[in-house]
XYZ file of C-alpha atoms in Angstrom:
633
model
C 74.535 -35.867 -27.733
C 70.658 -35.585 -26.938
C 70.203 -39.026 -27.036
C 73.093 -40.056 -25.235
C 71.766 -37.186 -22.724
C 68.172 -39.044 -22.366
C 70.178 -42.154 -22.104
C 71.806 -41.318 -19.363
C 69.056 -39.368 -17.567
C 66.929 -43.101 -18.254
C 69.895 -44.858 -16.621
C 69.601 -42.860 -13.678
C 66.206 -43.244 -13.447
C 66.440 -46.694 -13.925
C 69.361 -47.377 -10.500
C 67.065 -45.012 -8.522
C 64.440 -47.412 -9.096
C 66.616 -50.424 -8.556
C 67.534 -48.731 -5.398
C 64.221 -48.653 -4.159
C 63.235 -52.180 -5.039
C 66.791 -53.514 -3.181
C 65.480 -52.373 0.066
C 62.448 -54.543 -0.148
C 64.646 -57.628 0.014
C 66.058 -58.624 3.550
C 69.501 -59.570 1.587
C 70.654 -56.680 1.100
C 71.053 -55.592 4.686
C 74.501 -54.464 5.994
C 75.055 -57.144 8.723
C 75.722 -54.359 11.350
C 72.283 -53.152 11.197
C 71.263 -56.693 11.859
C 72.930 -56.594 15.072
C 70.977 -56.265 17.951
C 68.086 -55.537 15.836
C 64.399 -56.664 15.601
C 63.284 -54.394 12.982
C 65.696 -52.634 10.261
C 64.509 -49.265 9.327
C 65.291 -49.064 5.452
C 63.750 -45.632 4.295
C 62.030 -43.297 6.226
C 61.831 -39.973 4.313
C 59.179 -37.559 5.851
C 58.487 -34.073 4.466
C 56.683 -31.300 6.362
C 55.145 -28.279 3.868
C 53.853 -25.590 5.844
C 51.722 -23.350 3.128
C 50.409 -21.131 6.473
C 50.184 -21.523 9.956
C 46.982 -23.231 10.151
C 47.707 -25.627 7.173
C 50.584 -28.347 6.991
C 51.385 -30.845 4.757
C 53.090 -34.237 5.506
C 54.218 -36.507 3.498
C 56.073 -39.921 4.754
C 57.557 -42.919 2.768
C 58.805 -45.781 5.114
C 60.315 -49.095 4.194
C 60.763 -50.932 7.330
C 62.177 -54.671 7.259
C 60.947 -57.143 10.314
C 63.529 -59.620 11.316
C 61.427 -61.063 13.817
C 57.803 -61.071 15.918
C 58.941 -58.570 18.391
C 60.093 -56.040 15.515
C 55.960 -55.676 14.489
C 55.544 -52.203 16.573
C 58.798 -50.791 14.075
C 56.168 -51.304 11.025
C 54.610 -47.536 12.078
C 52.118 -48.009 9.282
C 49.211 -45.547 10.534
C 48.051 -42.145 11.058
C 45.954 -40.358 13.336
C 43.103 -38.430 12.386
C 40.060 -35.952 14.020
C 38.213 -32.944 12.679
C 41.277 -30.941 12.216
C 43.076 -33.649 10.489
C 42.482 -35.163 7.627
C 44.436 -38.061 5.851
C 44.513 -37.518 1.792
C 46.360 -40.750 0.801
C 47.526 -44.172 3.051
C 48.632 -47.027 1.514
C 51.602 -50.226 2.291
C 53.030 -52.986 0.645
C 54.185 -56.412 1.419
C 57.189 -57.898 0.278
C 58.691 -61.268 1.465
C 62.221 -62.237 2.026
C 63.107 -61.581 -1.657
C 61.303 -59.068 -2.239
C 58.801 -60.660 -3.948
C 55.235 -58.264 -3.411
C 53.127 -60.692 -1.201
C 50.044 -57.764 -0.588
C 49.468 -54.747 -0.447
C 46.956 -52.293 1.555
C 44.723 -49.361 0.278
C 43.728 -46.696 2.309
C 39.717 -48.864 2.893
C 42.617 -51.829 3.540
C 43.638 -50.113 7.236
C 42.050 -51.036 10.490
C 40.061 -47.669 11.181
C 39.344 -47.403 14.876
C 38.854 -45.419 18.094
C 41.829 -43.449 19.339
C 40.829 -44.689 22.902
C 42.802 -46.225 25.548
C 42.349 -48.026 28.661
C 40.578 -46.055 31.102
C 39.610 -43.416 28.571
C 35.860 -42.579 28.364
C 35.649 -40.790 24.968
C 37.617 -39.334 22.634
C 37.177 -37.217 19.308
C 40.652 -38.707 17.885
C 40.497 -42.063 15.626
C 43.431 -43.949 14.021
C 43.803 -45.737 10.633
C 46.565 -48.647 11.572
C 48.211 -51.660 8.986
C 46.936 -54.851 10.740
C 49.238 -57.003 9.560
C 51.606 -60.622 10.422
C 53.524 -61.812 8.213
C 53.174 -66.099 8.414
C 57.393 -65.931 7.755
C 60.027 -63.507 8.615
C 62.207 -61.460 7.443
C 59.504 -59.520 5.558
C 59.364 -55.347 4.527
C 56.684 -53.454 4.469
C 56.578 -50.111 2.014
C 54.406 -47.380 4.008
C 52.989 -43.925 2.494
C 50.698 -41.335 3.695
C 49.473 -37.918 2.808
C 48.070 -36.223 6.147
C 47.491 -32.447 6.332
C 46.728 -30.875 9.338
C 44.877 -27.744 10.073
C 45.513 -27.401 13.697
C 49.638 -27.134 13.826
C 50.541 -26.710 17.670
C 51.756 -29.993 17.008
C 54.847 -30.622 14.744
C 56.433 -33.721 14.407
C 59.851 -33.486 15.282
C 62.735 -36.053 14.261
C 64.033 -39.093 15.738
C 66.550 -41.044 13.337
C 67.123 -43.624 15.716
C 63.940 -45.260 16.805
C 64.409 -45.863 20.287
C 65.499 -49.665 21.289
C 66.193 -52.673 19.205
C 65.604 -50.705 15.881
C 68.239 -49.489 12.984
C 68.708 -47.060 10.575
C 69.436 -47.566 7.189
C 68.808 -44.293 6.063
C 66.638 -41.269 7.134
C 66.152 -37.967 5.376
C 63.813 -35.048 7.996
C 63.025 -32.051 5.791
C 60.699 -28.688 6.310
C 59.975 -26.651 3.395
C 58.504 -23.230 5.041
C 56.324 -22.103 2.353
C 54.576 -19.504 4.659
C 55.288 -16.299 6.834
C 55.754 -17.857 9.978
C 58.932 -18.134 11.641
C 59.883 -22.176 12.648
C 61.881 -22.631 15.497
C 64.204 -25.200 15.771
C 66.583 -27.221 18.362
C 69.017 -29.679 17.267
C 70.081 -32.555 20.268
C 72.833 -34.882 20.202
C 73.403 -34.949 16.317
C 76.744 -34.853 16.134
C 77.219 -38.160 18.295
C 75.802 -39.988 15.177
C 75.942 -40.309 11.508
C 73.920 -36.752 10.993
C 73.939 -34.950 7.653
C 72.900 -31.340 7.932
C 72.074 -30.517 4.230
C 70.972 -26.969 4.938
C 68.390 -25.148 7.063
C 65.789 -27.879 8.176
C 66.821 -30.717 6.362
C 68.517 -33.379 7.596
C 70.046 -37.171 6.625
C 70.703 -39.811 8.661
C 72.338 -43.317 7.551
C 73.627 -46.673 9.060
C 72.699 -45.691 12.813
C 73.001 -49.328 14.308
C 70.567 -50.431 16.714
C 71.467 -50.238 20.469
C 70.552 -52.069 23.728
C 68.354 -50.765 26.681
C 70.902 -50.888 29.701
C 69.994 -50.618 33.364
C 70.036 -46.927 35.273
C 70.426 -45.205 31.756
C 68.974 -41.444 31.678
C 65.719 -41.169 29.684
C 66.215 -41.868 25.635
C 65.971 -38.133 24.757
C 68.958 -37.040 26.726
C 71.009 -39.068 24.587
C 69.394 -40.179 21.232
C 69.396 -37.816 18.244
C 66.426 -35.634 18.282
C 65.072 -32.434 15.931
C 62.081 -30.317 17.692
C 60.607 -28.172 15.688
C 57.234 -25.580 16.659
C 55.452 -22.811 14.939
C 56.005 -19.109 16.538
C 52.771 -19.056 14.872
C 50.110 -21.342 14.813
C 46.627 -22.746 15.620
C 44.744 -25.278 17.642
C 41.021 -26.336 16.601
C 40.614 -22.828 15.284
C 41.949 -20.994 18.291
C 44.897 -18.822 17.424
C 48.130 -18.767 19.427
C 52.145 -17.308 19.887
C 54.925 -19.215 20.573
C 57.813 -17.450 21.239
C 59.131 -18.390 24.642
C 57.543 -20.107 27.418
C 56.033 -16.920 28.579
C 53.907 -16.388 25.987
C 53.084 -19.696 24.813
C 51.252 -20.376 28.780
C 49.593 -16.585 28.206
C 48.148 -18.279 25.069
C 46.898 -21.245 27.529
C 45.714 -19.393 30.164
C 43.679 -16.862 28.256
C 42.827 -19.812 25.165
C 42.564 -22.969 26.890
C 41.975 -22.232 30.664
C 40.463 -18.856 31.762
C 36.714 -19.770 30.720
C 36.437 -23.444 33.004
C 36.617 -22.232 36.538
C 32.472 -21.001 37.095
C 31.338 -23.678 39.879
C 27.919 -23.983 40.753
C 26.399 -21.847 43.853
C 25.532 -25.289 45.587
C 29.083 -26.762 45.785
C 30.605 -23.139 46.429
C 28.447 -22.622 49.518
C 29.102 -26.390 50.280
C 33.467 -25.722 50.289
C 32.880 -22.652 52.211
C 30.506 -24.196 55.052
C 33.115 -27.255 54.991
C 36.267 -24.874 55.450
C 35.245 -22.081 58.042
C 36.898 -23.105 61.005
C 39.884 -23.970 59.297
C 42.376 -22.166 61.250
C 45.082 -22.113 58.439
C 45.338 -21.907 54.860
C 46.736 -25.023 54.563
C 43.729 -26.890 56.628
C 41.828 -24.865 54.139
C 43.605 -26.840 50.675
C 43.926 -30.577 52.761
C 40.199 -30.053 53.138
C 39.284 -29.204 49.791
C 41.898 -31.202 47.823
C 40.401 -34.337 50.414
C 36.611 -33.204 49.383
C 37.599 -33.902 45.405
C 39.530 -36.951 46.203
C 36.215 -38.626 48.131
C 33.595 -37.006 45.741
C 35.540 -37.840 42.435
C 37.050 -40.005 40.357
C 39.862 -40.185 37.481
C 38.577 -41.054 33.460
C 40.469 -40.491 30.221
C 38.648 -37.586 28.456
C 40.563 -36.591 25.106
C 38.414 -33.946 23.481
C 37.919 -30.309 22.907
C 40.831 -28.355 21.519
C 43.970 -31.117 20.894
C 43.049 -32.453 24.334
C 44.326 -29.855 26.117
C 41.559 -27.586 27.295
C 40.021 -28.814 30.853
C 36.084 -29.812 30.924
C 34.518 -26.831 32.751
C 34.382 -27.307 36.631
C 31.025 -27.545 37.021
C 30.094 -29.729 34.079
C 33.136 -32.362 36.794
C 31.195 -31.841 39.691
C 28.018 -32.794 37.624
C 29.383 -36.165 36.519
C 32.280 -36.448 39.541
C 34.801 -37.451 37.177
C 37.137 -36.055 34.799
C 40.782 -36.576 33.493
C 43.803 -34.758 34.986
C 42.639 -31.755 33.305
C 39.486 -31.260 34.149
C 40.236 -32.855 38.073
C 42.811 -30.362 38.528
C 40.839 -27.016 37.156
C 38.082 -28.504 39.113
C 40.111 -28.122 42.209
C 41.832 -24.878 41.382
C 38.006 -23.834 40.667
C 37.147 -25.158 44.355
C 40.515 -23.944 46.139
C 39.646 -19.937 44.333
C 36.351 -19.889 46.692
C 38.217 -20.248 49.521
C 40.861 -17.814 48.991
C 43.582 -19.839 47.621
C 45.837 -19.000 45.059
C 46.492 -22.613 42.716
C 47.923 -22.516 39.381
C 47.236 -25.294 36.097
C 50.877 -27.119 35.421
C 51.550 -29.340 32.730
C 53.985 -32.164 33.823
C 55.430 -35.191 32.194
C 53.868 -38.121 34.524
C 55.869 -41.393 34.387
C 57.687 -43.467 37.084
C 61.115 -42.286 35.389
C 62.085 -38.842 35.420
C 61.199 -36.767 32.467
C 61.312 -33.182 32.137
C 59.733 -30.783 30.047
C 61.973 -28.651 28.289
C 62.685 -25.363 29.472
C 64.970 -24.387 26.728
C 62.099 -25.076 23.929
C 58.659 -23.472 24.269
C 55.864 -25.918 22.832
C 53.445 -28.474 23.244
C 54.634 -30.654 25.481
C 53.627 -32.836 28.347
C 51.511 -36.030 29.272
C 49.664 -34.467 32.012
C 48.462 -31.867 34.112
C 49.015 -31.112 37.795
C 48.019 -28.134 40.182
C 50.941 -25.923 41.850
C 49.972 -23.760 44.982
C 52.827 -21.104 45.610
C 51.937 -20.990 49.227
C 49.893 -21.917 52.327
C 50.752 -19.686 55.423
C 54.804 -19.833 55.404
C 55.020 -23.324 53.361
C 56.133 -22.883 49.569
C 56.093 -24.701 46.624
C 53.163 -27.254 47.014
C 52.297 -29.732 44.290
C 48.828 -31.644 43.925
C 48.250 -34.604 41.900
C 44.103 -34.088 41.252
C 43.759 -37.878 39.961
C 44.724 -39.926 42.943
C 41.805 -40.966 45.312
C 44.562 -41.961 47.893
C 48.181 -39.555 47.851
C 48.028 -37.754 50.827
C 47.798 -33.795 50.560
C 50.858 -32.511 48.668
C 52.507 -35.729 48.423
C 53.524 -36.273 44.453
C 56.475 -39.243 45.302
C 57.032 -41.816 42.170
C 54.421 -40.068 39.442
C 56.079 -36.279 38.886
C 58.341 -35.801 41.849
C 61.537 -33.705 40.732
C 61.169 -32.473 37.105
C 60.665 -29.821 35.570
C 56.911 -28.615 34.837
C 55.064 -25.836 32.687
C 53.453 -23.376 35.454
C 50.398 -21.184 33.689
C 49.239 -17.978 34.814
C 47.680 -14.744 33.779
C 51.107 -13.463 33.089
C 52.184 -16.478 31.024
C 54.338 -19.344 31.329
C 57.630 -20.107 33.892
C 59.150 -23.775 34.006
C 59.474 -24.710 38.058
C 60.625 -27.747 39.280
C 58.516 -30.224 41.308
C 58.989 -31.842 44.379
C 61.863 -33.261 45.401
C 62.160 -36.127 48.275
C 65.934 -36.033 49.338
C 67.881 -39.476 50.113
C 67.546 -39.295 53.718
C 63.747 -38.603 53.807
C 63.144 -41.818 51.772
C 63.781 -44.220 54.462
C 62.319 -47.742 55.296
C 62.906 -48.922 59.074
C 62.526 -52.128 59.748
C 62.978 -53.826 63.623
C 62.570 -57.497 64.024
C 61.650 -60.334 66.651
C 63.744 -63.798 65.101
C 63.489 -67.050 67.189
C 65.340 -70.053 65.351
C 65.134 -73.762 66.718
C 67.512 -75.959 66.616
C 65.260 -77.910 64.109
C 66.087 -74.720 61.639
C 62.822 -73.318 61.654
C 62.066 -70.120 62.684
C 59.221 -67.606 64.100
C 59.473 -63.677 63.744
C 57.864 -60.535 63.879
C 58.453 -57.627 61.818
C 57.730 -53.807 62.276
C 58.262 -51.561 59.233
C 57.967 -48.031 58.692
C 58.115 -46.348 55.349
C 58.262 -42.827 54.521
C 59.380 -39.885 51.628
C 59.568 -41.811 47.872
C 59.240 -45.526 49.251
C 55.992 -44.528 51.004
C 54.683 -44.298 47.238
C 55.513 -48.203 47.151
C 53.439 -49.408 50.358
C 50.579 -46.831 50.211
C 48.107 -48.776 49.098
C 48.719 -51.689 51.490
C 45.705 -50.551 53.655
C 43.415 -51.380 51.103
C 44.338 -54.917 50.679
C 42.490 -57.897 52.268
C 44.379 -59.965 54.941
C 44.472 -62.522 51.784
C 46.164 -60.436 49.653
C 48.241 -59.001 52.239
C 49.633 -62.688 52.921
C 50.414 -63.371 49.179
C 51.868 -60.368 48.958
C 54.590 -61.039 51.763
C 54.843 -64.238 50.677
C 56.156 -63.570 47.399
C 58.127 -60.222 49.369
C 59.958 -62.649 51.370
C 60.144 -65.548 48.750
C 64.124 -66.299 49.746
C 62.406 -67.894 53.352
C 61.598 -71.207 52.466
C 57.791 -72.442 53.444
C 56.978 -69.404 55.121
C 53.611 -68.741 56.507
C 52.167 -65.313 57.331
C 50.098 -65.651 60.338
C 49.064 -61.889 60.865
C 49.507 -58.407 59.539
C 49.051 -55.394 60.422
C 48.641 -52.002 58.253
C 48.626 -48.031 59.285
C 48.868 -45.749 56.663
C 49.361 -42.480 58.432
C 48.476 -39.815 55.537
C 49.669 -36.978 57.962
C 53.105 -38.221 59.046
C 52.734 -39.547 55.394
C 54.049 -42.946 56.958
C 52.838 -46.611 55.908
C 53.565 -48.612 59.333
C 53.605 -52.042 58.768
C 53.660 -55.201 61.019
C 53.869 -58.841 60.153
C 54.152 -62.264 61.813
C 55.243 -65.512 60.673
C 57.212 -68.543 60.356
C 59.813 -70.146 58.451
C 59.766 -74.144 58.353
C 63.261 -74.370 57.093
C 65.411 -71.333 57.227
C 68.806 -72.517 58.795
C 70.457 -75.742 56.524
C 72.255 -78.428 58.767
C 75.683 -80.010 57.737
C 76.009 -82.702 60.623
C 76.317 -80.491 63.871
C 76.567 -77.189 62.196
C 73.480 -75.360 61.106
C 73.775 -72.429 58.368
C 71.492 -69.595 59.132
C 71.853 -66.171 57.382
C 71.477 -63.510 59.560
C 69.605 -60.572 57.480
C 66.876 -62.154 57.622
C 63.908 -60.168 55.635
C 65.776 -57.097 53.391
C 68.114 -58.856 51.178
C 69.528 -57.668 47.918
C 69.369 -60.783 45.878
C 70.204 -59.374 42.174
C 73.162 -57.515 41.139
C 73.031 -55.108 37.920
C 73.473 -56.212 34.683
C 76.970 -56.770 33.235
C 77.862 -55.278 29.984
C 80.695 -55.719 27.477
C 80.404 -52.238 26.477
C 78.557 -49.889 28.350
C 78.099 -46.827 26.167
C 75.600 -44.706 28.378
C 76.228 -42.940 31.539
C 74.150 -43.981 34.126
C 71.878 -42.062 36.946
C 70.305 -42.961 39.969
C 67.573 -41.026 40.138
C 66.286 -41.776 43.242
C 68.323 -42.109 46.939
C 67.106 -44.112 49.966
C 67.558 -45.246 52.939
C 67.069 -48.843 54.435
C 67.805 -49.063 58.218
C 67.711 -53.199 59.537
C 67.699 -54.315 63.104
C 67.335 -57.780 64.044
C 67.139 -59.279 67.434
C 67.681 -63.090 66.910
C 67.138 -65.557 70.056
C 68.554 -68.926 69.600
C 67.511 -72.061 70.302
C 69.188 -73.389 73.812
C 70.294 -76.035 72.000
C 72.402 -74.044 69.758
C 75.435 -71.733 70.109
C 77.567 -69.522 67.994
C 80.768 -71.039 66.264
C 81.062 -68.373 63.730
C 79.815 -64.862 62.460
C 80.227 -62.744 59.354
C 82.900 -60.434 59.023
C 81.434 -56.760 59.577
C 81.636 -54.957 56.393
C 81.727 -51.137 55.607
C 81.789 -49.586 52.534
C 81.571 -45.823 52.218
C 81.842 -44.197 48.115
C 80.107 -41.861 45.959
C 77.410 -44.246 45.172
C 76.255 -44.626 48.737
C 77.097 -46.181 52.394
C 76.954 -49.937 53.379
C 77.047 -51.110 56.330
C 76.438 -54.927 58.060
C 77.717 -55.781 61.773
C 76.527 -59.187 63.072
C 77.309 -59.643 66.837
C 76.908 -61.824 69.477
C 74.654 -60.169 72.898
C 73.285 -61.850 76.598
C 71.047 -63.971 76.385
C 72.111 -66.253 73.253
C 70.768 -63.538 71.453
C 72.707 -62.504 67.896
C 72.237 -58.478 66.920
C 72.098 -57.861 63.161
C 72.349 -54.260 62.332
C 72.122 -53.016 58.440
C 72.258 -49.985 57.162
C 72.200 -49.022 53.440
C 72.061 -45.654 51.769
C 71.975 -45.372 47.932
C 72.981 -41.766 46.505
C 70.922 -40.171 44.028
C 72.948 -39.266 41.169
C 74.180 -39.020 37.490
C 77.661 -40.853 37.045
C 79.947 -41.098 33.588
C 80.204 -44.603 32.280
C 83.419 -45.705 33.024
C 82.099 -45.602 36.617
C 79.361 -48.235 36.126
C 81.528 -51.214 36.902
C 82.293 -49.601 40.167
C 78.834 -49.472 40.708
C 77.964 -52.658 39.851
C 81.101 -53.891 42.618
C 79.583 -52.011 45.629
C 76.108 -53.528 44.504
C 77.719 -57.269 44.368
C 79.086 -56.738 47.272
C 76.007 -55.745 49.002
C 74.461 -59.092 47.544
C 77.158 -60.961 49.196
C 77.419 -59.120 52.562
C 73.240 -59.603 52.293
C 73.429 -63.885 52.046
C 76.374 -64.001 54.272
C 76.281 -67.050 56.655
C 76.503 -67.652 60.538
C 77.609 -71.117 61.224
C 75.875 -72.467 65.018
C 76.846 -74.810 66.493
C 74.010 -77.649 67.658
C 74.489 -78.923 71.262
């Protein structure tokens, strides 16, 4: 019986092994995790020990198979590393198609390099990465490390599904809480996928196949399966904190990270007041000081001090006139607390697409930092973004408009939300001159004013040379064929917060003749071109997180020689994703009036709507390249 019980045990032993060494080989795939797929994620078993709250212990084993070149960023061979993290082992192996080893990588093996990115200055984080191609494809890569940590305000949470283009073989997410401290927990979406919950902070995941990016979807982590986890306990470059709620976790960063930055020196506090004292109102008081930063400073990458977080002090900014978003911002809260006005630190997630920090989890979170002012005279609820040399004052459209943001004060933490430019305030109006000959070429003049979110998308305009300007439109307007911008013309009015815009130029061929009959279209400049993508399935809602409003009038004088023989239909649509609306009419004169409006509603709609959505959009494309037919005489 004992040997047949060592027999056994050996046998065991012996498929566990097999196991392992079958997932080097890209045969042994299931072919739905080949769908879709650039990368097939075989194993990735990570286990978090926390012996105390300053000390924690992961350990990750990852066997990732490449299918092709763009699956190399799936490999995820490499660790970061500073003062307060050290890594104890790293190491990966090669295997081919087979599974035959081809290499393998020792910890002296791994590119070991600066943790800095564009635009950064200097930073105390470094990086030990796998540099590797493979010369043929499929191939696997086998991936461990041994990291411990000794700061742990940071916690790697779980994501079985690794964003796009990726699957899952199998995934196993486990904490073993071998200290005092309390780990909070929030589980997302997990039971829309092949979860496991084996018991209280372990988790499996298995055969997640790998899905598409599709146009208008809500950010990944409203959707994907997602584990955060965060010490009510823990540390940060030897700097104690509490994280119970948000409350106390932004008490911790107010009186740890942010209360010791704000000392100016006498020269520049005497300069802000001199600058400010005939400011009538409080708010003259901010635009001047918030302009005085923008003109005197400028925005660099600083990643150092405790996890990045903590702001250089304001005066060591001044010194130097630059800083990151941290230090730009305290430096301005520093500046706007000499003149009397109340400004708090927020931390933000920054990024074209709308992401919020969550208010129902309490921990370190966020890719930037802001400044919040609760009030000038009888305004509320202002917003500044400290690293622009060019937003005007309170304007945050397109960067961290309408989310949800960490606001720190003495009395802790509170999650308010930004900004947010309503559909009818984010308008474009556009009023045109149009001469055609009966040659088909034609001259015009354009006038275009742009305000709310679409100001964020012209304000820079002003800056450009006249060449730039004209290769810009160029390309704008690329539907006119051979067109030639003679002149332009740029206001950016930063207190109606207003780009004004006015171009001339000509078209050598816009209208196409068919014997006596010459095809023009009559919206001439703001045509929708592209309709959204189709999809066979469509398995995300979709949002629109953004309304506008495009108003169009066109004045177009014809040639003598020409006359009307027939006009587009007017069309009106009117639904829940917005209001279209095209009218082309004959006026005195031989003049033809084009007047479009379009309004797109901001909004988050259920799938089965998107093909809806994606018929008022085609129709919009066709109403947009409809044809007049004139008549040449």
């Amino acid at each position: 019986m004992k040997n047949i019980t060592i027999l056994a045990v050996c046998l065991l032993v012996f498929q566990l092994a097999l196991s392992q060494e079958e997932l080097f080989t890209s045969f042994t795939i299931p072919d739905p995790l080949k769908v879709n797929a650039n990368a097939v994620i075989r194993k990735n078993d990570v286990t978090i020990t926390v012996v105390s709250y300053d000390e924690v212990e992961i350990n990750t084993d990852r066997i990732v198979t490449v299918l092709n070149k763009k699956g190399l960023g799936d490999i995820k061979a490499g660790e970061s590393y500073n003062d307060d993290t050290e890594i104890k082992k790293i190491e990966a192996t090669v295997y081919d198609t087979e599974g035959e080893k081809v290499d393998r990588f020792k910890s002296k093996d791994f590119k070991d390099v600066s943790a800095v990115s564009n635009g950064t200055l200097y930073s105390d984080n470094r990086v030990k990465y796998l540099d590797y191609t493979s010369p043929a494809y499929p191939f696997t890569v086998h991936y461990t490390s041994k990291v411990v940590y000794s700061s742990t305000a940071f916690l790697p949470g779980w994501m079985p599904l690794e964003y796009f283009y990726a699957s899952t073989e199998n995934a196993h997410y486990k904490i073993i809480n071998d200290s005092d401290v309390e780990i909070k927990i929030k589980e997302s979406h997990l039971e829309n996928y092949n979860i496991v919950n084996n018991g209280e902070l372990d988790y499996t995941a298995s055969n997640l196949t790998a899905i598409l990016p599709q146009a208008y979807s809500p950010d990944f982590s409203t959707y994907g399966p997602l584990v955060k986890v965060a010490l009510k306990q823990f540390i940060m470059n030897g700097v104690d904190g509490v994280n119970t709620d948000w409350v106390d976790f932004g008490k911790w960063m107010n009186d740890a990270l942010l209360s010791d930055v704000g000392e100016l020196p006498q020269s520049v506090i005497d300069e802000i007041k001199d600058l400010t004292k005939d400011a009538t109102t409080q708010r003259e008081k901010a635009k001047i000081v918030y302009e005085f930063m923008q003109d005197r400073s400028r925005y660099i990458s600083v990643q150092v001090g405790i996890g990045g977080w903590k702001p250089i002090e304001a005066q060591k900014v001044h010194e130097v006139a630059y800083g990151d978003c941290k230090g730009l911002s305290n430096y301005t809260k520093a500046l706007l607390n000499e003149v009397g006005i109340q400004s708090h630190h927020a931390i933000i997630y920054g990024d074209r697409n709308i992401r919020n920090v969550d208010k129902e989890f309490s921990s370190t979170q966020g890719n930037h930092m802001i400044l919040y002012v609760p009030k000038l005279d009888e305004e509320e609820d202002i917003w500044l973004e400290c690293t622009s040399k060019t937003n005007p004052f309170g304007y945050i459209a397109g960067w961290t408009d309408d989310r949800d943001a960490l606001v720190i004060s003495e009395e802790g933490g509170r999650i308010l939300h930004t900004t947010v430019y309503e559909t009818e305030d984010n308008l474009q109006q556009s009023t045109a001159q149009i001469e055609f000959d009966k040659e088909g070429s034609a001259t015009a003049s354009i006038e275009m004013k742009t305000s709310g979110y679409q100001y964020s998308f012209r304000e820079g305009l002003n800056k450009k040379s006249e060449k730039d300007l004209k290769e810009m439109y160029t390309y704008f307007w690329s539907h006119l064929n051979a067109v030639t911008i003679s002149k332009t013309n740029i206001v950016n009015d930063k207190e109606l917060i207003e780009v004004q815009e006015k171009v001339n130029l000509t078209v050598e061929k816009y209208g196409s003749k068919t014997g006596n009959l010459m095809l023009v279209q009559p919206v001439f400049f703001n045509r929708n071109s592209t309709e959204p993508a189709r999809y066979k399935n469509r398995y995300n809602d979709f949002e629109i997180d953004r309304g506008y409003v495009d108003v169009d009038d066109y004045e177009i004088t014809l040639d003598s020689g020409l006359k009307v023989d027939a006009l587009p239909e007017t069309v009106k649509m009117d639904n829940k994703f917005g209001i279209y609306e095209l009218s082309v009419t004959e006026a005195a004169d031989n003049k033809l009036i084009v007047r479009r409006y379009l309004k797109i509603n901001k909004g988050y709609f259920d799938k089965e709507d998107y093909n809806l959505y994606r018929d008022f959009r085609a129709e919009i494309v066709k109403a947009d390249n409809s044809k007049a037919v004139l008549k040449i005489i």
